[in-house]
PDB file of C-alpha atoms in Angstrom:
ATOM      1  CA  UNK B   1     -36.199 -39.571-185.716  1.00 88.00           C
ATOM      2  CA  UNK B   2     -36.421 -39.892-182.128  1.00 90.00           C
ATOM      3  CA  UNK B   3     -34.111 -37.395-179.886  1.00 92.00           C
ATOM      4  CA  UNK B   4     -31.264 -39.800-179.179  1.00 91.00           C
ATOM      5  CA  UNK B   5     -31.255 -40.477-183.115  1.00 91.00           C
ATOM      6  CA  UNK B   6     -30.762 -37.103-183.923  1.00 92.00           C
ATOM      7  CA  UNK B   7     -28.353 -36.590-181.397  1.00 91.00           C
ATOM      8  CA  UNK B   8     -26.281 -39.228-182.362  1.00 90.00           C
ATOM      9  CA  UNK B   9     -26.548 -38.423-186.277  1.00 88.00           C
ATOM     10  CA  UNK B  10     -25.378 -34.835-185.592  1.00 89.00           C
ATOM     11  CA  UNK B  11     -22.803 -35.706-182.770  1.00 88.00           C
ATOM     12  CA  UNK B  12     -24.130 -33.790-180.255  1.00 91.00           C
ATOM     13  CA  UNK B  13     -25.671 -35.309-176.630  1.00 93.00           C
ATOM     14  CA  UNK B  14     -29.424 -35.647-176.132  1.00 94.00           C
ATOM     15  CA  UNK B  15     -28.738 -33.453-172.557  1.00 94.00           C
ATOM     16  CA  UNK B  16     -27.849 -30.883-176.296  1.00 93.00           C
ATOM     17  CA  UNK B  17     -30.877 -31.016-177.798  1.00 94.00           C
ATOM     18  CA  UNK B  18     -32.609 -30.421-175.130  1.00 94.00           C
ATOM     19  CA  UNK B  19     -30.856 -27.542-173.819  1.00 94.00           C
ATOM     20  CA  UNK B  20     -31.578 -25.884-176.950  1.00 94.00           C
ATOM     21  CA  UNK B  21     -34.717 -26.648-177.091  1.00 94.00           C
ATOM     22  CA  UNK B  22     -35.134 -25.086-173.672  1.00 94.00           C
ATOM     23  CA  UNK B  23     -33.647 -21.683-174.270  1.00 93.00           C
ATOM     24  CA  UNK B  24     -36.085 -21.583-177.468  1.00 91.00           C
ATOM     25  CA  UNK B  25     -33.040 -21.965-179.853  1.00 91.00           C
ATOM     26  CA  UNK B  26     -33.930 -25.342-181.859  1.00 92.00           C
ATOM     27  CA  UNK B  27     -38.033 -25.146-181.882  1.00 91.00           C
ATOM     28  CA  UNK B  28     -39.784 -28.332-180.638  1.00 92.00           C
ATOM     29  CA  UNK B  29     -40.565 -30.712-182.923  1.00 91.00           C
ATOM     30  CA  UNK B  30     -44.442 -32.364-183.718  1.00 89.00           C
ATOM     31  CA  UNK B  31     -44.550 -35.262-181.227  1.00 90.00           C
ATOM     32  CA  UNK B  32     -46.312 -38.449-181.723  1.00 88.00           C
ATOM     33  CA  UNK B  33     -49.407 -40.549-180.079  1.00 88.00           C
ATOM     34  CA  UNK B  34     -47.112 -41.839-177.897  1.00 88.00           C
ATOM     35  CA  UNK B  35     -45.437 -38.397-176.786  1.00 87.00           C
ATOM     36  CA  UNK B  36     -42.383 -38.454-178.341  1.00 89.00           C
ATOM     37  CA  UNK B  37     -40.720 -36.291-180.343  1.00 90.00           C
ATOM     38  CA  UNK B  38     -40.484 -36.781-183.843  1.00 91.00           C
ATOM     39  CA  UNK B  39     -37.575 -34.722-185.755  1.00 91.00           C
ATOM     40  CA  UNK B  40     -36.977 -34.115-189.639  1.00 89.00           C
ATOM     41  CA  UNK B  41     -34.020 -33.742-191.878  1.00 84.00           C
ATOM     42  CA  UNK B  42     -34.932 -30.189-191.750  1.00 82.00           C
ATOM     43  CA  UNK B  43     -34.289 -30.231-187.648  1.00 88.00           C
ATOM     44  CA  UNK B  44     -30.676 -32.039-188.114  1.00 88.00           C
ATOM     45  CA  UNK B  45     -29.945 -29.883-190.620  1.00 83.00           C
ATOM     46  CA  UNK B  46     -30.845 -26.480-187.757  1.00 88.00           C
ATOM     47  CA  UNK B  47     -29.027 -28.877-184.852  1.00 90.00           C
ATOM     48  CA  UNK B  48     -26.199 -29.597-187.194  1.00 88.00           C
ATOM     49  CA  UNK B  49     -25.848 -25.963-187.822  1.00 85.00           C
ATOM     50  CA  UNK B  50     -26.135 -24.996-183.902  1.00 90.00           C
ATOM     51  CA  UNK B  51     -23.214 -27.633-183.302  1.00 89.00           C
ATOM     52  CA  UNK B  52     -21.020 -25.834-185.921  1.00 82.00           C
ATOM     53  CA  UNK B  53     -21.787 -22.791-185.049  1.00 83.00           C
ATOM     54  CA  UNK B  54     -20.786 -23.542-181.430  1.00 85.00           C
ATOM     55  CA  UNK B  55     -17.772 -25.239-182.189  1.00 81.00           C
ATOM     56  CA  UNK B  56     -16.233 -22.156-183.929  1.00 73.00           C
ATOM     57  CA  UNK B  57     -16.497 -19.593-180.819  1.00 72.00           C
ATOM     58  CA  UNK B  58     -20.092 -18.391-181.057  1.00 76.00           C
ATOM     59  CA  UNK B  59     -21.867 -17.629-178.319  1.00 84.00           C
ATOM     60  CA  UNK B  60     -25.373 -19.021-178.038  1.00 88.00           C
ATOM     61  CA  UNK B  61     -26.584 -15.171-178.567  1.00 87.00           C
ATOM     62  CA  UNK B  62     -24.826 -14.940-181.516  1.00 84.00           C
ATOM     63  CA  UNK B  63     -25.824 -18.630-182.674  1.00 85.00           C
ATOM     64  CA  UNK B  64     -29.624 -17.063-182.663  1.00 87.00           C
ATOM     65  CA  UNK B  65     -28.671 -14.178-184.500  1.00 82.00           C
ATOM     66  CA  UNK B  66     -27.003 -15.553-187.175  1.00 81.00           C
ATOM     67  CA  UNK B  67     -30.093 -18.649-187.526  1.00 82.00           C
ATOM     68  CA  UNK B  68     -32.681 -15.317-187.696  1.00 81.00           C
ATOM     69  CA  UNK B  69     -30.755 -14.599-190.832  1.00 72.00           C
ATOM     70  CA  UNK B  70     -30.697 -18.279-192.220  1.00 69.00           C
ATOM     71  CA  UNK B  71     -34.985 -18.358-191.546  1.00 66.00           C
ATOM     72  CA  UNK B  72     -35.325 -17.320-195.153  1.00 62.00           C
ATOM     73  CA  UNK B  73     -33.184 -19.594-196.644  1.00 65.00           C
ATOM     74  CA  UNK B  74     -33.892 -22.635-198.938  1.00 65.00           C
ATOM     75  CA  UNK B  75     -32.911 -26.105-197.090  1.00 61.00           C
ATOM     76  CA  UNK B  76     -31.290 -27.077-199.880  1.00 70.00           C
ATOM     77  CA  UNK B  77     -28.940 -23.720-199.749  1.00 72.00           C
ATOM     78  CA  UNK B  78     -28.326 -24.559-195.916  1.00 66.00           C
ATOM     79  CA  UNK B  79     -27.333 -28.151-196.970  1.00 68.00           C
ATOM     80  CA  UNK B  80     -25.115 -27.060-199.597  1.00 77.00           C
ATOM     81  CA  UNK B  81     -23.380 -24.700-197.252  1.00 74.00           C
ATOM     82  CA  UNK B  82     -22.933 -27.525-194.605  1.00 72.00           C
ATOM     83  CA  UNK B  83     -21.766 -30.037-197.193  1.00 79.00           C
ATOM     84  CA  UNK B  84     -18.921 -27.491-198.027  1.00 81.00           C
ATOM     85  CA  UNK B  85     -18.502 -26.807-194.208  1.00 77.00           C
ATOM     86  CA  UNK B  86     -17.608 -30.298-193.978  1.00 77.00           C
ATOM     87  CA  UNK B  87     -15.144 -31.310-197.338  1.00 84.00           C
ATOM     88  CA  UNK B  88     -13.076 -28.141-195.784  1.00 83.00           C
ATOM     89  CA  UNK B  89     -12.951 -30.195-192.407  1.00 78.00           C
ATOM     90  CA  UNK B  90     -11.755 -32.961-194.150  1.00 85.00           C
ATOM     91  CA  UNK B  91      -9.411 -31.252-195.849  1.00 86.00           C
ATOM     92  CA  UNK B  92      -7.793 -29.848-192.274  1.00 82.00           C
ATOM     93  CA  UNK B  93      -8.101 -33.477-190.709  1.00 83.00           C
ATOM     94  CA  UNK B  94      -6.074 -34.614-194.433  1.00 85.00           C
ATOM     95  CA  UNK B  95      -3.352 -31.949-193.632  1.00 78.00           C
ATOM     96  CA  UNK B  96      -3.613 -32.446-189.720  1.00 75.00           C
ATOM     97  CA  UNK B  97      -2.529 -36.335-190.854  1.00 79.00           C
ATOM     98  CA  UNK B  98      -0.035 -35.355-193.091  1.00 75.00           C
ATOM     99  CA  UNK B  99       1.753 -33.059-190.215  1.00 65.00           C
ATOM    100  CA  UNK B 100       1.300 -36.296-187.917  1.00 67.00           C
ATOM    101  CA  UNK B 101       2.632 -39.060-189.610  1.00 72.00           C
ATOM    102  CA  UNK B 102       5.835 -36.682-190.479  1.00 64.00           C
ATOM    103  CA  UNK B 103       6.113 -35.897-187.077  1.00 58.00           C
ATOM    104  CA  UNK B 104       5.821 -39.674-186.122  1.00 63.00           C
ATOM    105  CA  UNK B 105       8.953 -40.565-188.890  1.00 65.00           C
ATOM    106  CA  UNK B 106      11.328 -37.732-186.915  1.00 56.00           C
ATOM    107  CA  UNK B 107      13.243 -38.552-184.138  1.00 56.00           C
ATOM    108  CA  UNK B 108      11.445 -38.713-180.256  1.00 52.00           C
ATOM    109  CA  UNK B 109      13.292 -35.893-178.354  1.00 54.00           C
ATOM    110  CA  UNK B 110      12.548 -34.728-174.971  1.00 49.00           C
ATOM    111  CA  UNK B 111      10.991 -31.764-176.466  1.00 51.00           C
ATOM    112  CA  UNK B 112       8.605 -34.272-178.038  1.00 55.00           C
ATOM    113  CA  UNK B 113       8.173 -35.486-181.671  1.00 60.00           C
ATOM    114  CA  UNK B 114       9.677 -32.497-184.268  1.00 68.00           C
ATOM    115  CA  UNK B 115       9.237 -31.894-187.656  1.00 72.00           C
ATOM    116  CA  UNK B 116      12.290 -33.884-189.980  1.00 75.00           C
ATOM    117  CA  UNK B 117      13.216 -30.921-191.084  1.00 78.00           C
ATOM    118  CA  UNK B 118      13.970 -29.150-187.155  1.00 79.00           C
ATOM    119  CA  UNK B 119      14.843 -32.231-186.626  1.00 78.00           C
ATOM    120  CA  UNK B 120      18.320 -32.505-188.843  1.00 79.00           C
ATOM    121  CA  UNK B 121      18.428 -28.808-188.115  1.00 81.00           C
ATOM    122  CA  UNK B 122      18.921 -29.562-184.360  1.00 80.00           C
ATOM    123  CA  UNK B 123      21.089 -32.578-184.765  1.00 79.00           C
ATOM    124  CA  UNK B 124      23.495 -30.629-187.069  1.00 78.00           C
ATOM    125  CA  UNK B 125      24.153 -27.824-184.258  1.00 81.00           C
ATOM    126  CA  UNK B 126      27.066 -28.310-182.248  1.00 81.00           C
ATOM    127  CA  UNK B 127      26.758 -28.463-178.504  1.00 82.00           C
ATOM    128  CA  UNK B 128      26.693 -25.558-176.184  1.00 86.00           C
ATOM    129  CA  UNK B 129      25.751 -24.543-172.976  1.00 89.00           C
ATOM    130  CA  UNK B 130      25.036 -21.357-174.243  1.00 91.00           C
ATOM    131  CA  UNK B 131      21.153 -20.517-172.207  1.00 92.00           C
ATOM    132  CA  UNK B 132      20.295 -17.948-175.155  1.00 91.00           C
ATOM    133  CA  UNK B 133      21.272 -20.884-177.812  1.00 89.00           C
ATOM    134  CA  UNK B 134      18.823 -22.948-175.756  1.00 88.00           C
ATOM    135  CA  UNK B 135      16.220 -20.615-175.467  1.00 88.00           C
ATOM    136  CA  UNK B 136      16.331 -20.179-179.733  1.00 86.00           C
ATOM    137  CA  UNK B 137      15.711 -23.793-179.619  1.00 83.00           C
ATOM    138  CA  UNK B 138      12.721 -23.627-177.541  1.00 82.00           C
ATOM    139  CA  UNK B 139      11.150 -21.381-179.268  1.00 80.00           C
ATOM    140  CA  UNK B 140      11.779 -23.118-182.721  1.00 80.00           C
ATOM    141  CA  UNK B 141      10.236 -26.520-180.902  1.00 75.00           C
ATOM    142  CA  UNK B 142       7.322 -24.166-179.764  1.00 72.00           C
ATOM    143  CA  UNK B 143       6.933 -22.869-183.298  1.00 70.00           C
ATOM    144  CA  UNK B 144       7.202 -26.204-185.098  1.00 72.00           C
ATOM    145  CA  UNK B 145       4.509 -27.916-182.119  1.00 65.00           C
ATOM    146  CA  UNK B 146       2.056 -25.185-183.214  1.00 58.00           C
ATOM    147  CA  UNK B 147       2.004 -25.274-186.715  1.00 56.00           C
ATOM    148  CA  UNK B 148       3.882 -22.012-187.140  1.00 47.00           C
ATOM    149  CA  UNK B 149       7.193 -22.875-187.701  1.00 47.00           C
ATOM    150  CA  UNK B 150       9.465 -21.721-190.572  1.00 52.00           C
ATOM    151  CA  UNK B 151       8.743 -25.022-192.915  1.00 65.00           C
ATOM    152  CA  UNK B 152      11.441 -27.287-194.374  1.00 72.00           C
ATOM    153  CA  UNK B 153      12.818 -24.945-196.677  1.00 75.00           C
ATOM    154  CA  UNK B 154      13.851 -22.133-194.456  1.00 75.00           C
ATOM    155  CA  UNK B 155      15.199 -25.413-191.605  1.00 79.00           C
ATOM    156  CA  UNK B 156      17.611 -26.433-194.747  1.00 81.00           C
ATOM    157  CA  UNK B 157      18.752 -23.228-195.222  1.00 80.00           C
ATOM    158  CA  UNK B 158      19.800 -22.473-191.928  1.00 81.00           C
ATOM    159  CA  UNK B 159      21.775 -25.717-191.496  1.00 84.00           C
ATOM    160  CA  UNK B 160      25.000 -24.056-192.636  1.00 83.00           C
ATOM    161  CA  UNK B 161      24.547 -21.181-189.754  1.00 83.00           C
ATOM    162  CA  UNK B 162      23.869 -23.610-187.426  1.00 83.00           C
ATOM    163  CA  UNK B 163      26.585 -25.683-187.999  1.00 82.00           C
ATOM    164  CA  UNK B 164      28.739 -23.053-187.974  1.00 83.00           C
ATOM    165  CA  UNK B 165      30.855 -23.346-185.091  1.00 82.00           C
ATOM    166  CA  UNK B 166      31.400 -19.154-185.406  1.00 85.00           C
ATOM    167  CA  UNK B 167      27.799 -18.741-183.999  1.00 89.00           C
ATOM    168  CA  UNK B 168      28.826 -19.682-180.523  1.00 90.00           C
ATOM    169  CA  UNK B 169      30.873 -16.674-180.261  1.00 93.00           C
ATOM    170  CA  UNK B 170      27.598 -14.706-180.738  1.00 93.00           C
ATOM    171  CA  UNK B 171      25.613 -16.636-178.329  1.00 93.00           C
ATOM    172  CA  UNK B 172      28.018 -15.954-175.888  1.00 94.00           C
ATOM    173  CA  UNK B 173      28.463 -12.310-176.639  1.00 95.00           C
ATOM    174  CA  UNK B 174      24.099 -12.327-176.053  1.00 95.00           C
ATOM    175  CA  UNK B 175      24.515 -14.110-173.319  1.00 95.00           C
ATOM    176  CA  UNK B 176      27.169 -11.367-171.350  1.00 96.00           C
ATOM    177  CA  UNK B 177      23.769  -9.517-171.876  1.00 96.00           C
ATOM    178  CA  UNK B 178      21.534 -11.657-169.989  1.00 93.00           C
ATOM    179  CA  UNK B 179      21.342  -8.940-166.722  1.00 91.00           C
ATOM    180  CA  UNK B 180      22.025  -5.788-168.801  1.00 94.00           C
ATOM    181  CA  UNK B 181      19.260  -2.838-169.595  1.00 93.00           C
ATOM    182  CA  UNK B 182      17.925  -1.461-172.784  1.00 92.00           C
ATOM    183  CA  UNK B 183      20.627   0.789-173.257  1.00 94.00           C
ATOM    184  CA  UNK B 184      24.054  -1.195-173.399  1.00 96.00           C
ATOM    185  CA  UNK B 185      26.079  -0.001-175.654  1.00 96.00           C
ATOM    186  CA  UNK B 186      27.036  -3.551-177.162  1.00 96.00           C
ATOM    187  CA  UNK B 187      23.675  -3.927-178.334  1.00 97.00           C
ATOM    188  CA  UNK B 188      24.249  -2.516-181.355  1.00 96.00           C
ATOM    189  CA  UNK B 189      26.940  -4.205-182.827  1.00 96.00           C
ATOM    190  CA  UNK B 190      25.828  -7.788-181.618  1.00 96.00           C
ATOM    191  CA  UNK B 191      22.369  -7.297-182.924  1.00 95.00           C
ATOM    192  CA  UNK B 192      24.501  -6.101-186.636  1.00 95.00           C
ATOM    193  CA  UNK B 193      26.940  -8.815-186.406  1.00 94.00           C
ATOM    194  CA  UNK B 194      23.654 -11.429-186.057  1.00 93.00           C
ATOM    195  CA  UNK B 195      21.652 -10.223-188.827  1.00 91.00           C
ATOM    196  CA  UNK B 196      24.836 -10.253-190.728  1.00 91.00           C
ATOM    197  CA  UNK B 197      25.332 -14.016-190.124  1.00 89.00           C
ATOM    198  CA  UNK B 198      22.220 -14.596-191.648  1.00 86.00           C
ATOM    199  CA  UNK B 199      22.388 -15.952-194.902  1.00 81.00           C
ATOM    200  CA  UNK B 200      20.580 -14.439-198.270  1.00 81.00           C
ATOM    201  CA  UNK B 201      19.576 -18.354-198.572  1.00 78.00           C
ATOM    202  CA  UNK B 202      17.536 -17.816-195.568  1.00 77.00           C
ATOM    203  CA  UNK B 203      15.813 -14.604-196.402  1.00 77.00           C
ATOM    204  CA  UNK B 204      15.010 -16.111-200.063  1.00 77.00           C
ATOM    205  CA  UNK B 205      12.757 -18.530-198.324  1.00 71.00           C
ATOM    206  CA  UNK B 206      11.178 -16.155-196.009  1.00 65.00           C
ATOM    207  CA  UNK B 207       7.472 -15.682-196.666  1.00 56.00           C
ATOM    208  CA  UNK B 208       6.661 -12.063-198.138  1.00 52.00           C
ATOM    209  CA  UNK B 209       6.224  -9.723-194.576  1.00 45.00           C
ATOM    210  CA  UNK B 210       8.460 -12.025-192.194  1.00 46.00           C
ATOM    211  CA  UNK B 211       9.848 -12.146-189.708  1.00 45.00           C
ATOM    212  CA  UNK B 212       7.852  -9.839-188.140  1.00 47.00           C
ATOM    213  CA  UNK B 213       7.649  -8.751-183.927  1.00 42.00           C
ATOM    214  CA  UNK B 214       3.754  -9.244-184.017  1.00 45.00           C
ATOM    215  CA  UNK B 215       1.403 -12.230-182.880  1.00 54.00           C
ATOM    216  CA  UNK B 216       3.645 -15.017-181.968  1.00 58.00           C
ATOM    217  CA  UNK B 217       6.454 -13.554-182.405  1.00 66.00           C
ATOM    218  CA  UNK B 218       6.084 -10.404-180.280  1.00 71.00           C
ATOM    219  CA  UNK B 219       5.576 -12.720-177.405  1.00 73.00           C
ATOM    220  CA  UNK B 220       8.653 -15.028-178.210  1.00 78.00           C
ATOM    221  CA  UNK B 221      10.508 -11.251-178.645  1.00 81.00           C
ATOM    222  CA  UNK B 222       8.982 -10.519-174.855  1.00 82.00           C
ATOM    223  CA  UNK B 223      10.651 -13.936-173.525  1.00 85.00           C
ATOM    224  CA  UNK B 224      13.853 -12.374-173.419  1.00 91.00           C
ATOM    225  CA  UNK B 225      15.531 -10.119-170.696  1.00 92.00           C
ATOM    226  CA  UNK B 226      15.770  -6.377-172.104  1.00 94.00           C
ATOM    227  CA  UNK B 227      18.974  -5.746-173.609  1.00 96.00           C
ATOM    228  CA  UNK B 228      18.744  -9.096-175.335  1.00 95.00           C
ATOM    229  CA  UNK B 229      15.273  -8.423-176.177  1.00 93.00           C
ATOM    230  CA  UNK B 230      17.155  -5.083-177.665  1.00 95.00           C
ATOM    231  CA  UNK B 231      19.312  -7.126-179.680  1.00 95.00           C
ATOM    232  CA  UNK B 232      16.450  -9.819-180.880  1.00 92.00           C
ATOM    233  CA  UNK B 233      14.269  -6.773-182.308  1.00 91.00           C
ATOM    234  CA  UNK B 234      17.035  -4.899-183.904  1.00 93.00           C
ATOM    235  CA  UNK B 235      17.836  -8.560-185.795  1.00 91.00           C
ATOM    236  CA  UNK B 236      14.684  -9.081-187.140  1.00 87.00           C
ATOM    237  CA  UNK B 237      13.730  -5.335-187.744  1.00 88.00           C
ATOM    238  CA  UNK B 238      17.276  -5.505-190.099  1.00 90.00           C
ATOM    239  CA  UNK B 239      15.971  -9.024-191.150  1.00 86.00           C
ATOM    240  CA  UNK B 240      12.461  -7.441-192.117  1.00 83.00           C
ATOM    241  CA  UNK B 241      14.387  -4.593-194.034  1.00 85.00           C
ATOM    242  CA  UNK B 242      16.390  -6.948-195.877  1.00 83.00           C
ATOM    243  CA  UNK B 243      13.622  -9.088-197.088  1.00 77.00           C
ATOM    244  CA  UNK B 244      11.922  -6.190-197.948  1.00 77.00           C
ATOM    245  CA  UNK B 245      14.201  -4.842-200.032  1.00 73.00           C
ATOM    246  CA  UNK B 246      14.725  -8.398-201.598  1.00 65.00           C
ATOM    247  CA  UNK B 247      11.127  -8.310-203.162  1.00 61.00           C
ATOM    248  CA  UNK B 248      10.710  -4.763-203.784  1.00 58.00           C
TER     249      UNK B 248
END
C-alpha cells in the first residue's frame, strides 16, 4: 500500500501518517525502486491502533508508551483486540441510533427534540410562571440531551406529581427563596414538604445510589441561589435516605 491507501483504509489523513512518522512514532516503511513507500497489514494494523488510541484522550506520549508494551505482541492478538475495539463501536453507534430515531418520533420543542417519555412528562404539567419550575425543566432537558436523564420509567412515574396542580404551591414557596441565604428558617420545612411529595413509585425506579449531589448533579445542585440550593440538597439527601432504606 502506498501512503494515501493506508491513510484512507485506516481513516486517518496522509498529513497523519506522516506526522507520525516524523516524531518516530509509526517506523518508516521499506520503500520501493521508485521511492515510495510501501506499507503492510502489519503497519495499518500499528496506524489503526495510533488512531484509536488518539481518539480516546491519549496523548501522543502516552500513545508510545502503551505501543512499547504492544512490541511483543502477536499480530494476530493486536487484530483480535482491534476487531473487538470495533463490534463495541458498533454497538454504541446501534444504541446512539436507537436514542436518535426516538428522539426524532417526540415532539420538536424549543428546547430541541426530547425523549417521548420527558416529552408526555412536560406536556402533562400545568402551566406556571414559576422561574424555579422552569429551571427543574431545564435541567431535566439538559439531562435527557446528554444521555443522563432518569429513563422512561422514572418520567412515567412522576407524571402524577407533575400533574398535580398542589406542586405549584411548592414552587412558589422555593421561589419566595430565590434572594434568601443559607440559613432561612423556611428551608427546612419546604425542603420536607418536597421530598414528601415524592412518590414511593418514583424512588422504586431509582437506580441503586441515586439521586446523588455528585458529577452532574452537584453542578445542577450549584445552579441554584443558596437557600434554594439549601432546600434542593436537603431533598435529595432525604431522597438518597429513602432509597436507601428501600433496598437495604
Amino acid at each position: 500500500m502506498r501512503i494515501g491507501e493506508i491513510a484512507a483504509l485506516v481513516g486517518v489523513t496522509s498529513r497523519a501518517v506522516r506526522h507520525y512518522h516524523h516524531i518516530g512514532l509509526l517506523p518508516e516503511p521499506a520503500r520501493r525502486a521508485n521511492g515510495y513507500r510501501a506499507y503492510t497489514v502489519r503497519d495499518a494494523v500499528l496506524l489503526a491502533r495510533i488512531r484509536r488510541l488518539t481518539e480516546i484522550g491519549l496523548s501522543l506520549d502516552e500513545v508510545r508508551d502503551v505501543l512499547a508494551d504492544d512490541a511483543g505482541r502477536e499480530l494476530v492478538e493486536v487484530l483480535g483486540e482491534l476487531d473487538a475495539d470495533l463490534a463495541r463501536q458498533e454497538r454504541e453507534i446501534r444504541e446512539r441510533r436507537r436514542v436518535l430515531a426516538a428522539l426524532l418520533e417526540a415532539p420538536l420543542t424549543s428546547e430541541g427534540p426530547l425523549s417521548p417519555g420527558l416529552a408526555a412528562l412536560l406536556e402533562g404539567a400545568p402551566a406556571t410562571g414559576s422561574p424555579a419550575a422552569a429551571k427543574d425543566c431545564e435541567h431535566l432537558v439538559l439531562l435527557d440531551a446528554a444521555g443522563g436523564g432518569a429513563g422512561a420509567e422514572v418520567y412515567a412515574a412522576l407524571r402524577p406529581l407533575a400533574e398535580d396542580p398542589g406542586v405549584l404551591e411548592l414552587y412558589g414557596r422555593l421561589d419566595e427563596l430565590a434572594g434568601a441565604g443559607a440559613d432561612d428558617p423556611r428551608i427546612a420545612p419546604l425542603a420536607a414538604d418536597l421530598a414528601a411529595a415524592v412518590p414511593d413509585d418514583v424512588l422504586a425506579v431509582i437506580p441503586q445510589g441515586e439521586p446523588a449531589a455528585t458529577g452532574v448533579g452537584r453542578a445542577l445542585l450549584d445552579d441554584y441561589p443558596p437557600a434554594q440550593r439549601e432546600v434542593v440538597r436537603r431533598v435529595m439527601e432525604t431522597l438518597a435516605e429513602r432509597v436507601q432504606g428501600r433496598t437495604s
